[in-house]
PDB file of C-alpha atoms in Angstrom:
ATOM      1  CA  MET A 194     -27.740   0.834  -2.131  1.00  0.00           C
ATOM      2  CA  ILE A 195     -24.240  -0.381  -2.817  1.00  0.00           C
ATOM      3  CA  VAL A 196     -21.169   0.322  -0.706  1.00  0.00           C
ATOM      4  CA  THR A 197     -17.835   0.825  -2.459  1.00  0.00           C
ATOM      5  CA  PRO A 198     -14.339   1.638  -1.176  1.00  0.00           C
ATOM      6  CA  ILE A 199     -13.358   5.280  -1.613  1.00  0.00           C
ATOM      7  CA  LYS A 200     -10.490   5.763  -4.056  1.00  0.00           C
ATOM      8  CA  ASN A 201      -7.788   8.415  -3.703  1.00  0.00           C
ATOM      9  CA  SER A 202      -9.052   9.942  -6.938  1.00  0.00           C
ATOM     10  CA  GLU A 203     -12.397  10.626  -5.185  1.00  0.00           C
ATOM     11  CA  LEU A 204     -10.874  12.885  -2.514  1.00  0.00           C
ATOM     12  CA  ASP A 205     -12.656  16.018  -3.778  1.00  0.00           C
ATOM     13  CA  VAL A 206     -16.019  14.240  -3.721  1.00  0.00           C
ATOM     14  CA  LEU A 207     -15.340  12.986  -0.187  1.00  0.00           C
ATOM     15  CA  GLN A 208     -14.309  16.436   1.024  1.00  0.00           C
ATOM     16  CA  ASP A 209     -17.435  18.057  -0.419  1.00  0.00           C
ATOM     17  CA  LEU A 210     -19.754  15.386   0.998  1.00  0.00           C
ATOM     18  CA  ALA A 211     -18.038  15.449   4.404  1.00  0.00           C
ATOM     19  CA  ILE A 212     -18.433  19.207   4.734  1.00  0.00           C
ATOM     20  CA  ARG A 213     -22.057  19.193   3.525  1.00  0.00           C
ATOM     21  CA  THR A 214     -23.196  16.357   5.776  1.00  0.00           C
ATOM     22  CA  TYR A 215     -21.294  17.564   8.841  1.00  0.00           C
ATOM     23  CA  SER A 216     -22.648  21.073   8.342  1.00  0.00           C
ATOM     24  CA  ALA A 217     -26.222  19.794   8.039  1.00  0.00           C
ATOM     25  CA  ALA A 218     -25.834  17.747  11.213  1.00  0.00           C
ATOM     26  CA  PHE A 219     -23.955  20.174  13.449  1.00  0.00           C
ATOM     27  CA  ALA A 220     -23.575  23.749  12.150  1.00  0.00           C
ATOM     28  CA  HIS A 221     -26.862  24.920  13.680  1.00  0.00           C
ATOM     29  CA  LYS A 222     -25.822  23.637  17.131  1.00  0.00           C
ATOM     30  CA  ASN A 223     -22.304  25.090  17.208  1.00  0.00           C
ATOM     31  CA  LYS A 224     -20.721  28.529  17.087  1.00  0.00           C
ATOM     32  CA  PRO A 225     -19.540  29.443  13.566  1.00  0.00           C
ATOM     33  CA  GLU A 226     -15.925  29.767  14.718  1.00  0.00           C
ATOM     34  CA  VAL A 227     -16.014  26.252  16.204  1.00  0.00           C
ATOM     35  CA  ILE A 228     -17.307  24.767  12.950  1.00  0.00           C
ATOM     36  CA  ALA A 229     -14.845  26.787  10.848  1.00  0.00           C
ATOM     37  CA  SER A 230     -11.806  25.681  12.857  1.00  0.00           C
ATOM     38  CA  TYR A 231     -12.965  22.064  12.774  1.00  0.00           C
ATOM     39  CA  TYR A 232     -13.442  22.128   8.989  1.00  0.00           C
ATOM     40  CA  GLU A 233      -9.990  23.650   8.473  1.00  0.00           C
ATOM     41  CA  TYR A 234      -8.482  20.670  10.262  1.00  0.00           C
ATOM     42  CA  ALA A 235     -10.739  17.647   9.807  1.00  0.00           C
ATOM     43  CA  PHE A 236     -11.733  18.196   6.195  1.00  0.00           C
ATOM     44  CA  ALA A 237      -8.533  19.665   4.787  1.00  0.00           C
ATOM     45  CA  LYS A 238      -7.433  17.722   1.701  1.00  0.00           C
ATOM     46  CA  ALA A 239      -4.020  16.921   3.188  1.00  0.00           C
ATOM     47  CA  HIS A 240      -5.624  15.529   6.345  1.00  0.00           C
ATOM     48  CA  LEU A 241      -8.235  13.506   4.449  1.00  0.00           C
ATOM     49  CA  ASN A 242      -5.575  12.168   2.081  1.00  0.00           C
ATOM     50  CA  LYS A 243      -3.459  11.034   5.040  1.00  0.00           C
ATOM     51  CA  GLN A 244      -6.475   9.334   6.609  1.00  0.00           C
ATOM     52  CA  LEU A 245      -7.375   7.600   3.344  1.00  0.00           C
ATOM     53  CA  ALA A 246      -3.847   6.160   3.297  1.00  0.00           C
ATOM     54  CA  THR A 247      -4.036   4.835   6.869  1.00  0.00           C
ATOM     55  CA  LYS A 248      -3.745   1.050   6.684  1.00  0.00           C
ATOM     56  CA  ASP A 249      -6.356   0.213   9.311  1.00  0.00           C
ATOM     57  CA  SER A 250      -8.927   2.838   8.292  1.00  0.00           C
ATOM     58  CA  LEU A 251     -11.557   1.673   5.824  1.00  0.00           C
ATOM     59  CA  TRP A 252     -13.461   4.324   3.871  1.00  0.00           C
ATOM     60  CA  PHE A 253     -16.623   3.670   1.855  1.00  0.00           C
ATOM     61  CA  PHE A 254     -19.149   5.569  -0.220  1.00  0.00           C
ATOM     62  CA  ALA A 255     -22.813   4.620  -0.091  1.00  0.00           C
ATOM     63  CA  ARG A 256     -24.342   4.826  -3.553  1.00  0.00           C
ATOM     64  CA  ASP A 257     -27.909   4.823  -4.790  1.00  0.00           C
ATOM     65  CA  ASN A 258     -27.525   3.881  -8.439  1.00  0.00           C
ATOM     66  CA  ASP A 259     -24.771   6.255  -9.602  1.00  0.00           C
ATOM     67  CA  THR A 260     -25.386   8.891  -6.918  1.00  0.00           C
ATOM     68  CA  ILE A 261     -23.101   9.073  -3.878  1.00  0.00           C
ATOM     69  CA  ILE A 262     -25.472   9.510  -0.935  1.00  0.00           C
ATOM     70  CA  GLY A 263     -23.228   9.014   2.081  1.00  0.00           C
ATOM     71  CA  TYR A 264     -19.962   7.780   3.458  1.00  0.00           C
ATOM     72  CA  LEU A 265     -18.579   5.584   6.186  1.00  0.00           C
ATOM     73  CA  LYS A 266     -15.216   5.405   7.934  1.00  0.00           C
ATOM     74  CA  LEU A 267     -14.326   2.296   9.934  1.00  0.00           C
ATOM     75  CA  ASN A 268     -11.198   1.912  12.057  1.00  0.00           C
ATOM     76  CA  ILE A 269      -9.545  -1.224  13.381  1.00  0.00           C
ATOM     77  CA  ASN A 270      -6.466  -1.955  15.455  1.00  0.00           C
ATOM     78  CA  GLN A 271      -4.256   1.091  16.069  1.00  0.00           C
ATOM     79  CA  ALA A 272      -6.324   3.322  13.772  1.00  0.00           C
ATOM     80  CA  GLN A 273      -9.134   3.366  16.344  1.00  0.00           C
ATOM     81  CA  THR A 274      -9.334   6.767  17.996  1.00  0.00           C
ATOM     82  CA  GLU A 275      -9.557   5.123  21.430  1.00  0.00           C
ATOM     83  CA  PHE A 276      -9.350   1.687  22.989  1.00  0.00           C
ATOM     84  CA  GLN A 277      -7.361   0.228  20.089  1.00  0.00           C
ATOM     85  CA  GLU A 278      -8.356  -3.252  21.144  1.00  0.00           C
ATOM     86  CA  PRO A 279      -7.787  -5.938  18.522  1.00  0.00           C
ATOM     87  CA  ASN A 280     -11.348  -7.293  18.849  1.00  0.00           C
ATOM     88  CA  GLY A 281     -13.106  -3.948  18.278  1.00  0.00           C
ATOM     89  CA  LEU A 282     -14.158  -1.989  15.211  1.00  0.00           C
ATOM     90  CA  GLU A 283     -14.851   1.737  15.423  1.00  0.00           C
ATOM     91  CA  ILE A 284     -17.377   3.555  13.284  1.00  0.00           C
ATOM     92  CA  GLU A 285     -15.665   6.946  13.232  1.00  0.00           C
ATOM     93  CA  ARG A 286     -17.836   8.561  10.577  1.00  0.00           C
ATOM     94  CA  ILE A 287     -21.230   7.595   9.195  1.00  0.00           C
ATOM     95  CA  TYR A 288     -23.071  10.287   7.281  1.00  0.00           C
ATOM     96  CA  ILE A 289     -25.940  10.332   4.799  1.00  0.00           C
ATOM     97  CA  ASP A 290     -26.773  13.307   2.562  1.00  0.00           C
ATOM     98  CA  THR A 291     -29.859  15.087   3.917  1.00  0.00           C
ATOM     99  CA  THR A 292     -31.894  14.267   0.793  1.00  0.00           C
ATOM    100  CA  TYR A 293     -31.587  10.568   1.656  1.00  0.00           C
ATOM    101  CA  LEU A 294     -32.106  10.655   5.433  1.00  0.00           C
ATOM    102  CA  ARG A 295     -34.808   8.503   7.034  1.00  0.00           C
ATOM    103  CA  LYS A 296     -34.966   6.148   4.071  1.00  0.00           C
ATOM    104  CA  GLY A 297     -33.117   3.202   5.615  1.00  0.00           C
ATOM    105  CA  TYR A 298     -29.645   3.999   4.283  1.00  0.00           C
ATOM    106  CA  GLY A 299     -28.139   4.620   7.726  1.00  0.00           C
ATOM    107  CA  LYS A 300     -29.378   1.237   8.943  1.00  0.00           C
ATOM    108  CA  ARG A 301     -27.925  -0.387   5.852  1.00  0.00           C
ATOM    109  CA  LEU A 302     -24.542   1.207   6.585  1.00  0.00           C
ATOM    110  CA  ILE A 303     -24.747  -0.123  10.152  1.00  0.00           C
ATOM    111  CA  ASP A 304     -25.579  -3.576   8.744  1.00  0.00           C
ATOM    112  CA  PHE A 305     -22.615  -3.257   6.370  1.00  0.00           C
ATOM    113  CA  SER A 306     -20.394  -2.326   9.339  1.00  0.00           C
ATOM    114  CA  ILE A 307     -21.588  -5.378  11.268  1.00  0.00           C
ATOM    115  CA  SER A 308     -20.837  -7.625   8.287  1.00  0.00           C
ATOM    116  CA  LYS A 309     -17.395  -6.066   7.888  1.00  0.00           C
ATOM    117  CA  ALA A 310     -16.694  -6.504  11.621  1.00  0.00           C
ATOM    118  CA  ARG A 311     -17.671 -10.176  11.451  1.00  0.00           C
ATOM    119  CA  GLN A 312     -15.555 -10.667   8.327  1.00  0.00           C
ATOM    120  CA  LEU A 313     -12.614  -9.157  10.243  1.00  0.00           C
ATOM    121  CA  LYS A 314     -13.342 -11.397  13.275  1.00  0.00           C
ATOM    122  CA  LYS A 315     -14.253  -8.502  15.595  1.00  0.00           C
ATOM    123  CA  ASN A 316     -16.417  -9.016  18.692  1.00  0.00           C
ATOM    124  CA  TYR A 317     -17.890  -5.559  19.024  1.00  0.00           C
ATOM    125  CA  ILE A 318     -18.448  -2.246  17.276  1.00  0.00           C
ATOM    126  CA  TRP A 319     -18.179   1.100  19.000  1.00  0.00           C
ATOM    127  CA  LEU A 320     -18.672   4.743  18.133  1.00  0.00           C
ATOM    128  CA  GLY A 321     -18.777   8.179  19.696  1.00  0.00           C
ATOM    129  CA  VAL A 322     -21.922  10.303  19.360  1.00  0.00           C
ATOM    130  CA  TRP A 323     -22.292  13.880  20.562  1.00  0.00           C
ATOM    131  CA  GLU A 324     -24.384  14.068  23.720  1.00  0.00           C
ATOM    132  CA  GLU A 325     -26.416  16.879  22.104  1.00  0.00           C
ATOM    133  CA  ASN A 326     -27.432  14.765  19.098  1.00  0.00           C
ATOM    134  CA  PRO A 327     -30.591  12.993  20.328  1.00  0.00           C
ATOM    135  CA  ASP A 328     -31.675  11.840  16.861  1.00  0.00           C
ATOM    136  CA  ALA A 329     -28.405   9.960  16.333  1.00  0.00           C
ATOM    137  CA  ILE A 330     -28.492   8.516  19.861  1.00  0.00           C
ATOM    138  CA  THR A 331     -32.026   7.222  19.261  1.00  0.00           C
ATOM    139  CA  PHE A 332     -31.001   5.799  15.878  1.00  0.00           C
ATOM    140  CA  TYR A 333     -28.029   3.911  17.342  1.00  0.00           C
ATOM    141  CA  LYS A 334     -30.140   2.569  20.221  1.00  0.00           C
ATOM    142  CA  LYS A 335     -32.635   1.211  17.655  1.00  0.00           C
ATOM    143  CA  GLN A 336     -29.710  -0.599  16.019  1.00  0.00           C
ATOM    144  CA  GLY A 337     -28.839  -2.257  19.352  1.00  0.00           C
ATOM    145  CA  PHE A 338     -26.045   0.038  20.559  1.00  0.00           C
ATOM    146  CA  ILE A 339     -25.890   0.907  24.249  1.00  0.00           C
ATOM    147  CA  ILE A 340     -24.211   3.825  25.994  1.00  0.00           C
ATOM    148  CA  THR A 341     -21.163   2.516  27.836  1.00  0.00           C
ATOM    149  CA  GLY A 342     -19.285   5.705  28.680  1.00  0.00           C
ATOM    150  CA  THR A 343     -18.189   9.132  27.497  1.00  0.00           C
ATOM    151  CA  HIS A 344     -15.131  10.733  25.973  1.00  0.00           C
ATOM    152  CA  ASP A 345     -13.943  14.180  24.995  1.00  0.00           C
ATOM    153  CA  TYR A 346     -14.258  15.118  21.339  1.00  0.00           C
ATOM    154  CA  ASP A 347     -11.835  17.770  20.159  1.00  0.00           C
ATOM    155  CA  MET A 348     -13.533  20.312  17.897  1.00  0.00           C
ATOM    156  CA  ILE A 349     -10.236  22.269  17.765  1.00  0.00           C
ATOM    157  CA  ALA A 350     -11.856  25.468  19.144  1.00  0.00           C
ATOM    158  CA  GLU A 351     -13.583  23.627  22.015  1.00  0.00           C
ATOM    159  CA  ILE A 352     -13.952  20.223  23.619  1.00  0.00           C
ATOM    160  CA  GLN A 353     -17.346  18.510  23.462  1.00  0.00           C
ATOM    161  CA  THR A 354     -18.602  15.366  25.176  1.00  0.00           C
ATOM    162  CA  ASP A 355     -19.512  12.264  23.201  1.00  0.00           C
ATOM    163  CA  TYR A 356     -21.286   9.199  24.478  1.00  0.00           C
ATOM    164  CA  ILE A 357     -19.443   5.991  23.712  1.00  0.00           C
ATOM    165  CA  MET A 358     -21.930   3.479  22.339  1.00  0.00           C
ATOM    166  CA  THR A 359     -21.122  -0.174  21.765  1.00  0.00           C
ATOM    167  CA  LEU A 360     -22.717  -3.138  20.055  1.00  0.00           C
ATOM    168  CA  ASP A 361     -21.633  -6.707  20.754  1.00  0.00           C
ATOM    169  CA  ILE A 362     -21.743  -8.871  17.650  1.00  0.00           C
TER     170      ILE A 362
END
């Protein structure tokens, strides 16, 4: 697997992958109207384009040969959705296409995130994970993350609770 920065010209590919992976992970656990309103906001081209242009947000595709199999969004400094501490790095989005799940790619993206955090002189990584996503919680715990709190996650049509998980590096 190689990890490459996402280019502005790849916006359509990102949008398609984001919707597919988010749908696979969460559509079956949410009301259709909640998912629809979230997609309209979070995965709209204008919104994604603005996020791609954010200075302290780092977007990457995971590739297996020439196939894009996942993506990763890291935030530092003021781009972090919470805390905004200079010594932290947020993993805001980490998704793998369902065909490639449970093959080690998620761990490799976590390892990439750790390397990037060290390169940027960060002391810890944090992320939010939905409290009703036990597979993801278990995965992050296996990577060394611990639950350190909760926060509200705005799905536009409703508020959900995420666990905050952190990893000191």
